[in-house]
Amino acid sequence: EAQVTQNPRYLITVTGKKLTVTCSQNMNHEYMSWYRQDPGLGLRQIYYSMNVEVTDKGDVPEGYKVSRKEKRNFPLILESPSPNQTSLYFCASSFLLGGFATEAFFGQGTRLTVV
Amino acid sequence: AQKVTQAQTEISVVEKEDVTLDCVYETRDTTYYLFWYKQPPSGELVFLIRRNSFDEQNEISGRYSWNFQKSTSSFNFTITASQVVDSAVYFCALSEARQGAQKLVFGQGTRLTINP
């Protein structure tokens, strides 16, 4: 089954404790990205990757890191989480069509609470 | 600058009414893609439609239809004879390529409530 898998689904952590949210896709998509969803703000792109070892900042990259060592995986790293990073996070993947990301397949979401 | 604007934060209608969700986008590119996604109360994001900038034909899929007008930079979504199961948050999104970078930008979303 084609899917994007994020883990964990729910996470409560304390300020400053490093954490990683994993994301894996089995569709051989080139393009992967991370979003955070906050009330009234829609989905905002954190980082994206157009292929292995190619990553770039989205609109809200501060406080986040990513890596793309393998095509299927795109983990999101919070080195020192803060309460303002409490949010619902989505990972997504897409094919690139003529250089453009096509429709995104989304993971189930990770609800992160930083206390 | 806001790239995708969904001015309607919340809409509430009675079942069987028609409802239109507005989406206005901003881009300097001539080639781009537009999308609509649905997020039901369960939280997942469901792809509904993709439209490229060279295809201005309107599309109909069952009770759903989309009206793409480049002249007004709009990509509106209409649900005909709405049903309670249509209750969800709907997102419009723009995919554009700039200087080799490819970005997918979402609007703020419109929360649609269909009342029985």
CSV table of C-alpha atoms in Angstrom, one decimal:
chain,number,residue,atom,x,y,z
A,1,GLU,CA,0.0,0.0,0.0
A,2,ALA,CA,1.3,3.4,-1.0
A,3,GLN,CA,1.8,5.5,2.1
A,4,VAL,CA,3.7,8.1,4.1
A,5,THR,CA,4.4,7.0,7.6
A,6,GLN,CA,5.2,9.3,10.4
A,7,ASN,CA,6.2,8.4,13.9
A,8,PRO,CA,5.3,9.1,16.6
A,9,ARG,CA,1.6,10.1,16.3
A,10,TYR,CA,1.6,11.9,19.6
A,11,LEU,CA,4.5,13.2,21.6
A,12,ILE,CA,4.7,15.3,24.8
A,13,THR,CA,8.2,16.5,25.7
A,14,VAL,CA,9.9,19.0,27.8
A,15,THR,CA,11.7,22.2,26.7
A,16,GLY,CA,15.2,21.6,25.4
A,17,LYS,CA,15.0,17.8,25.0
A,18,LYS,CA,16.1,16.9,21.5
A,19,LEU,CA,13.6,14.9,19.5
A,20,THR,CA,13.2,13.4,16.1
A,21,VAL,CA,10.0,12.8,14.2
A,22,THR,CA,10.5,10.2,11.5
A,23,CYS,CA,8.9,10.1,8.0
A,24,SER,CA,9.1,7.4,5.5
A,25,GLN,CA,7.5,7.0,2.1
A,26,ASN,CA,7.3,3.9,-0.1
A,27,MET,CA,6.3,5.5,-3.4
A,28,ASN,CA,9.8,6.5,-4.6
A,29,HIS,CA,8.9,10.2,-4.6
A,30,GLU,CA,11.6,12.7,-5.1
A,31,TYR,CA,10.0,15.5,-3.2
A,32,MET,CA,9.4,15.4,0.5
A,33,SER,CA,8.4,18.2,2.9
A,34,TRP,CA,7.4,19.0,6.4
A,35,TYR,CA,4.6,21.3,7.5
A,36,ARG,CA,3.2,22.5,10.7
A,37,GLN,CA,-0.5,23.2,11.1
A,38,ASP,CA,-1.6,25.9,13.6
A,39,PRO,CA,-5.1,27.2,14.1
A,40,GLY,CA,-5.8,30.1,11.7
A,41,LEU,CA,-2.5,29.8,9.9
A,42,GLY,CA,-3.1,26.8,7.7
A,43,LEU,CA,-0.2,24.6,6.8
A,44,ARG,CA,3.2,26.2,6.7
A,45,GLN,CA,6.2,24.6,5.1
A,46,ILE,CA,9.1,24.0,7.4
A,47,TYR,CA,11.7,22.3,5.1
A,48,TYR,CA,11.6,20.5,1.8
A,49,SER,CA,13.8,18.2,-0.1
A,50,MET,CA,13.9,17.7,-3.9
A,51,ASN,CA,16.1,14.6,-3.7
A,52,VAL,CA,18.7,12.9,-1.6
A,53,GLU,CA,21.1,15.3,0.0
A,54,VAL,CA,19.1,18.3,-1.4
A,55,THR,CA,17.2,20.2,1.2
A,56,ASP,CA,16.0,23.8,1.5
A,57,LYS,CA,14.2,26.0,3.9
A,58,GLY,CA,10.5,26.6,3.7
A,59,ASP,CA,8.7,29.5,5.3
A,60,VAL,CA,9.2,28.6,9.0
A,61,PRO,CA,12.5,26.8,9.4
A,62,GLU,CA,13.8,28.3,12.6
A,63,GLY,CA,14.3,25.7,15.3
A,64,TYR,CA,14.2,22.7,13.0
A,65,LYS,CA,16.6,20.6,11.1
A,66,VAL,CA,16.2,17.9,8.5
A,67,SER,CA,18.2,15.4,6.6
A,68,ARG,CA,17.7,13.4,3.4
A,69,LYS,CA,20.3,10.6,3.4
A,70,GLU,CA,18.0,8.1,1.7
A,71,LYS,CA,15.2,8.8,-0.8
A,72,ARG,CA,12.5,7.2,1.3
A,73,ASN,CA,13.3,8.9,4.7
A,74,PHE,CA,13.0,12.6,5.7
A,75,PRO,CA,13.3,13.0,9.5
A,76,LEU,CA,12.5,16.2,11.3
A,77,ILE,CA,14.8,17.1,14.1
A,78,LEU,CA,14.1,19.6,16.9
A,79,GLU,CA,17.4,20.1,18.6
A,80,SER,CA,16.1,22.2,21.5
A,81,PRO,CA,12.3,22.2,21.4
A,82,SER,CA,10.4,25.2,22.8
A,83,PRO,CA,6.7,25.6,23.7
A,84,ASN,CA,6.1,27.7,20.5
A,85,GLN,CA,6.8,24.5,18.5
A,86,THR,CA,3.7,22.9,20.0
A,87,SER,CA,1.8,22.0,16.8
A,88,LEU,CA,0.4,19.4,14.5
A,89,TYR,CA,3.1,18.3,12.1
A,90,PHE,CA,2.7,16.7,8.7
A,91,CYS,CA,5.2,15.0,6.4
A,92,ALA,CA,4.3,14.8,2.7
A,93,SER,CA,5.8,13.4,-0.4
A,94,SER,CA,5.2,14.0,-4.1
A,95,PHE,CA,6.6,13.2,-7.5
A,96,LEU,CA,8.3,16.0,-9.4
A,97,LEU,CA,6.7,16.7,-12.8
A,98,GLY,CA,8.7,19.0,-15.0
A,99,GLY,CA,10.3,20.3,-11.8
A,100,PHE,CA,7.1,20.9,-10.0
A,101,ALA,CA,5.8,19.0,-7.0
A,102,THR,CA,2.6,17.2,-8.0
A,103,GLU,CA,-0.2,16.3,-5.5
A,104,ALA,CA,1.2,15.6,-2.1
A,105,PHE,CA,0.6,12.4,-0.1
A,106,PHE,CA,0.5,13.2,3.6
A,107,GLY,CA,1.4,11.2,6.6
A,108,GLN,CA,-1.1,10.8,9.5
A,109,GLY,CA,0.3,13.7,11.4
A,110,THR,CA,2.3,14.1,14.6
A,111,ARG,CA,0.8,16.1,17.4
A,112,LEU,CA,3.7,17.5,19.4
A,113,THR,CA,3.3,19.3,22.8
A,114,VAL,CA,6.3,21.0,24.3
A,115,VAL,CA,5.9,21.8,28.0
B,1,ALA,CA,3.3,38.3,0.9
B,2,GLN,CA,0.5,35.9,1.1
B,3,LYS,CA,0.6,33.5,-1.8
B,4,VAL,CA,-2.7,31.7,-1.3
B,5,THR,CA,-5.6,33.5,0.3
B,6,GLN,CA,-8.8,31.7,1.5
B,7,ALA,CA,-10.7,34.7,2.8
B,8,GLN,CA,-13.5,32.6,4.2
B,9,THR,CA,-12.4,31.3,7.6
B,10,GLU,CA,-15.6,29.5,8.3
B,11,ILE,CA,-18.7,28.7,6.4
B,12,SER,CA,-21.9,27.1,7.8
B,13,VAL,CA,-24.7,25.9,5.6
B,14,VAL,CA,-27.7,23.6,5.8
B,15,GLU,CA,-27.5,20.3,4.1
B,16,LYS,CA,-28.4,20.3,0.4
B,17,GLU,CA,-27.4,23.9,-0.1
B,18,ASP,CA,-24.7,24.7,-2.7
B,19,VAL,CA,-21.5,26.2,-1.3
B,20,THR,CA,-18.5,27.8,-2.9
B,21,LEU,CA,-15.1,28.0,-1.3
B,22,ASP,CA,-12.9,30.8,-2.6
B,23,CYS,CA,-9.2,30.7,-3.3
B,24,VAL,CA,-7.1,33.5,-4.7
B,25,TYR,CA,-3.4,33.0,-5.4
B,26,GLU,CA,-0.5,35.2,-6.2
B,27,THR,CA,2.5,34.2,-8.4
B,28,ARG,CA,4.8,35.7,-10.9
B,29,ASP,CA,5.3,32.4,-12.7
B,30,THR,CA,3.6,31.5,-15.9
B,31,THR,CA,3.8,27.8,-15.0
B,32,TYR,CA,2.4,26.6,-11.7
B,33,TYR,CA,0.0,24.0,-10.2
B,34,LEU,CA,-3.0,24.5,-8.0
B,35,PHE,CA,-4.5,22.0,-5.6
B,36,TRP,CA,-7.4,21.5,-3.2
B,37,TYR,CA,-7.2,19.3,-0.2
B,38,LYS,CA,-9.8,18.2,2.3
B,39,GLN,CA,-9.1,17.6,6.0
B,40,PRO,CA,-12.0,15.8,7.7
B,41,PRO,CA,-12.5,15.8,11.5
B,42,SER,CA,-10.3,12.7,11.7
B,43,GLY,CA,-7.3,14.9,10.7
B,44,GLU,CA,-5.8,13.3,7.6
B,45,LEU,CA,-5.3,15.4,4.5
B,46,VAL,CA,-7.0,14.1,1.4
B,47,PHE,CA,-6.0,15.3,-2.1
B,48,LEU,CA,-9.0,16.4,-4.2
B,49,ILE,CA,-7.7,18.0,-7.4
B,50,ARG,CA,-4.7,19.3,-9.3
B,51,ARG,CA,-4.9,21.9,-12.0
B,52,ASN,CA,-1.9,23.3,-14.0
B,53,SER,CA,-1.7,26.9,-15.1
B,54,PHE,CA,-2.3,26.1,-18.8
B,55,ASP,CA,-5.5,24.3,-18.3
B,56,GLU,CA,-8.4,26.6,-17.5
B,57,GLN,CA,-11.1,24.1,-18.2
B,58,ASN,CA,-13.5,23.8,-15.3
B,59,GLU,CA,-13.7,20.4,-13.8
B,60,ILE,CA,-16.6,18.5,-12.4
B,61,SER,CA,-16.4,15.4,-10.3
B,62,GLY,CA,-19.8,14.3,-8.9
B,63,ARG,CA,-21.0,17.0,-6.6
B,64,TYR,CA,-17.7,18.8,-6.7
B,65,SER,CA,-16.7,21.3,-9.3
B,66,TRP,CA,-13.7,23.7,-9.7
B,67,ASN,CA,-13.6,27.0,-11.5
B,68,PHE,CA,-10.1,28.2,-12.5
B,69,GLN,CA,-9.8,31.7,-13.8
B,70,LYS,CA,-6.3,33.0,-14.5
B,71,SER,CA,-7.6,36.5,-15.2
B,72,THR,CA,-8.6,36.9,-11.5
B,73,SER,CA,-6.0,34.4,-10.1
B,74,SER,CA,-8.8,32.4,-8.6
B,75,PHE,CA,-9.4,28.7,-8.2
B,76,ASN,CA,-12.8,28.3,-6.5
B,77,PHE,CA,-14.4,25.1,-5.3
B,78,THR,CA,-18.1,24.4,-5.3
B,79,ILE,CA,-20.0,21.7,-3.6
B,80,THR,CA,-23.4,21.1,-5.0
B,81,ALA,CA,-26.2,19.7,-2.8
B,82,SER,CA,-23.9,19.6,0.2
B,83,GLN,CA,-24.0,16.7,2.7
B,84,VAL,CA,-23.0,16.4,6.3
B,85,VAL,CA,-20.0,14.3,5.3
B,86,ASP,CA,-18.6,17.3,3.4
B,87,SER,CA,-17.9,18.9,6.7
B,88,ALA,CA,-14.2,19.5,6.9
B,89,VAL,CA,-11.4,22.0,6.6
B,90,TYR,CA,-10.6,22.6,2.9
B,91,PHE,CA,-7.2,23.9,1.8
B,92,CYS,CA,-6.1,25.4,-1.5
B,93,ALA,CA,-2.5,25.2,-2.4
B,94,LEU,CA,-0.1,26.6,-5.0
B,95,SER,CA,3.0,24.8,-6.3
B,96,GLU,CA,5.5,27.0,-8.0
B,97,ALA,CA,9.2,26.7,-9.0
B,98,ARG,CA,11.5,29.6,-8.5
B,99,GLN,CA,15.3,29.6,-9.1
B,100,GLY,CA,15.4,25.8,-9.0
B,101,ALA,CA,13.5,25.6,-5.7
B,102,GLN,CA,10.1,24.1,-5.7
B,103,LYS,CA,7.7,25.3,-3.0
B,104,LEU,CA,4.2,24.2,-2.1
B,105,VAL,CA,2.2,26.9,-0.3
B,106,PHE,CA,-1.1,26.4,1.4
B,107,GLY,CA,-3.9,28.8,2.2
B,108,GLN,CA,-5.1,29.2,5.7
B,109,GLY,CA,-8.0,26.8,5.1
B,110,THR,CA,-11.8,27.2,5.2
B,111,ARG,CA,-13.7,25.3,7.8
B,112,LEU,CA,-17.0,24.1,6.2
B,113,THR,CA,-19.8,22.9,8.4
B,114,ILE,CA,-22.8,21.3,6.9
B,115,ASN,CA,-25.8,21.2,9.3
B,116,PRO,CA,-28.5,18.5,9.0
